[in-house]
């Protein structure tokens, strides 16, 4: 009996000593190279510590390893601003007073700048705000391809073209990560539905996958060196993309040699076995069980938590996959929380507001600027910019003139320090020029009277119960004697508009806006329509309206930037990053009845086949010979430009050479402005079907009146290649090609033929 008591005491003492040894801080040798330090830390970690770092411990954080000096890791939603803090285990606001931010323009607007320098500035500024707020990873940027204008989350992405998105995402990531804040590129991949995003199983051929839907992600990883990537909710090959063997193991970590972490979308993991084996590194969730509601403190019940630990203890899994996940997480720690950076960042600085304003100015697109009935005459009559010195009365119309667009829309909803509304910005600008001017307002339509979203209020009350007929009568009466009528319409961030979790139900404008516009142009032809949205909309009245501006969701400086453009203080230079279709049936996915997919009751998923294949956006315009309302790459200016004849530096090139095309650009107008030279490539003879042309280069150039500058764009073999799915390889076939140089996909001014030997 005594021996038994002594044995029990010794065993207890050993347990206490072991526990003390584990809890005692360990000081790692930080003089070694990072990869050696990672291996050193990995060897010292217990099983519990390894499991802890690969799943969430709160809504937006995961555990560090305090015993080894690794801090907790904090993520936050972007990609347009740093989301306000929520409670540890609730979506409710934490009630802080220091978590406001600057809202930068949505990424559709950034893409519309066609200016990689703006993307770099965007990333740097956002990273500074995140750094100040103590965030180690921003959940963004998003680069899913704009497949249909009904996509509810299109406003978070960078348009329809893989090359444009690729060139814009790389500097964004580099700028963000220069602050020691990780980018988490999303949503990888094929995330083009919102209504049934957890159930859609995408069926797409390899050529389309590699040529259209993967290039921007590949550029983000290989060129941008992104430290994180987020799996999408949807399925591919009947596996969810947060633990998809093909997407994560074969392509991302195999072909692209990604050394960062794969983060699940919140609640995107569904199965421990697939999560372990198919490449997921960090699991986060919407609720405490990762999916719906859940038990108290149920982060331990995540698929990569207790279930994984139990599988290892029982021998179902080895620690090989676990150690790979932990290595990646530790590497992320050394890049962020452990990088020794002493900077604290900036929050709501004037430089950030200036950045938001500059990006918005460059991204706003002037779609049309002609007075109907006069525009066909030589020279035409331009309604914009507004001449405040001569105007006596300006009528501003529309709910979107008074509605905060930084609030709502899903996870990108923000709590801003300030948001200049379009009405306020335009009124301020006009009165500063002409103190005698009258700036009146008419509601016009009622769309969304919700006063708050996720604990953030929208400022002005939008409550209005007047019927559409009364609102129309009031607006029309006020419009009759106005020198300018400026209608701020479009979509908003309510459900089934531009909103996470919901796709749009129709292509047309909601809330009786079409009828209101038709009524207004009958009494006043001097109507300027400003579309606030992240998506194209149907415009049956397009030919009747004098001026049309695409105003996007542009953040804190929305009112100032829109006023700058409308009054001519800034010259518009934005170009559409997607095709603006005339009707929904013109969209290839809808023409072929390929959106949404078909319900499979046996597997409780929706099969959605991308029947249009490669022919997304302007590629589909060329294939089906449709005429869009406004073409991809289209955008007007208050000045005019002329492109000279493009020339190549050689007539033939080999596979290891590059070829350069040079074109002169002249500002032939009366004010300074910027033009975007766009280079498309056409394969004149191919063994496989190819689009008529594909964007492979662009450059934005700023010119003073009368100034001429040469623009040179250089391409290599990759610009001539297609993905050969029979060989699973990129192929450039020898033969004749043509470079098409212009200022929009439907405005080509030069063609240069060349040969690949």
Short mmCIF file of C-alpha atoms in Angstrom, two decimals, residues 80-82 100-106 109 122 129 347-360 403-407 414-422 424-425 428 493 551-562:
data_model
loop_
_atom_site.label_atom_id
_atom_site.label_comp_id
_atom_site.label_asym_id
_atom_site.label_seq_id
_atom_site.Cartn_x
_atom_site.Cartn_y
_atom_site.Cartn_z
CA UNK A 80 -12.40 48.36 -48.70
CA UNK A 81 -11.69 49.38 -45.10
CA UNK A 82 -11.05 47.87 -41.68
CA UNK A 100 -13.93 53.92 -37.16
CA UNK A 101 -12.05 53.92 -40.45
CA UNK A 102 -11.63 55.52 -43.84
CA UNK A 103 -13.71 53.70 -46.44
CA UNK A 104 -11.84 53.33 -49.70
CA UNK A 105 -13.67 52.80 -53.01
CA UNK A 106 -14.98 49.33 -53.71
CA UNK A 109 -13.88 51.31 -58.83
CA UNK A 122 -4.72 51.64 -51.92
CA UNK A 129 -5.21 51.57 -41.00
CA UNK A 347 -6.04 55.77 -38.61
CA UNK A 348 -8.32 58.17 -40.48
CA UNK A 349 -5.41 60.36 -41.57
CA UNK A 350 -5.89 63.11 -44.11
CA UNK A 351 -3.54 61.27 -46.46
CA UNK A 352 -5.94 58.31 -46.41
CA UNK A 353 -8.91 60.52 -47.23
CA UNK A 354 -6.89 62.02 -50.06
CA UNK A 355 -6.07 58.52 -51.31
CA UNK A 356 -9.74 57.55 -51.23
CA UNK A 357 -10.65 60.69 -53.17
CA UNK A 358 -7.93 60.22 -55.81
CA UNK A 359 -8.85 56.61 -56.46
CA UNK A 360 -12.53 57.52 -56.69
CA UNK A 403 -27.84 57.28 -48.62
CA UNK A 404 -24.67 56.07 -46.90
CA UNK A 405 -23.16 53.30 -49.02
CA UNK A 406 -20.41 52.34 -46.61
CA UNK A 407 -23.03 50.64 -44.43
CA UNK A 414 -17.92 49.59 -42.33
CA UNK A 415 -18.16 52.13 -39.54
CA UNK A 416 -16.64 55.26 -41.03
CA UNK A 417 -15.41 58.36 -39.33
CA UNK A 418 -17.15 60.31 -42.06
CA UNK A 419 -18.85 59.77 -45.40
CA UNK A 420 -19.51 62.72 -47.68
CA UNK A 421 -22.86 62.07 -49.35
CA UNK A 422 -23.36 62.98 -53.03
CA UNK A 424 -23.70 67.36 -49.71
CA UNK A 425 -20.57 67.15 -51.82
CA UNK A 428 -20.84 72.38 -51.32
CA UNK A 493 -26.43 47.38 -50.55
CA UNK A 551 -20.32 56.40 -59.77
CA UNK A 552 -19.66 53.03 -58.04
CA UNK A 553 -19.55 52.65 -54.24
CA UNK A 554 -16.65 54.96 -53.53
CA UNK A 555 -16.44 55.27 -49.79
CA UNK A 556 -15.75 58.13 -47.41
CA UNK A 557 -15.03 60.74 -50.07
CA UNK A 558 -17.93 59.81 -52.38
CA UNK A 559 -19.61 63.21 -52.39
CA UNK A 560 -16.40 65.13 -52.93
CA UNK A 561 -15.13 62.86 -55.71
CA UNK A 562 -18.43 62.84 -57.59
#
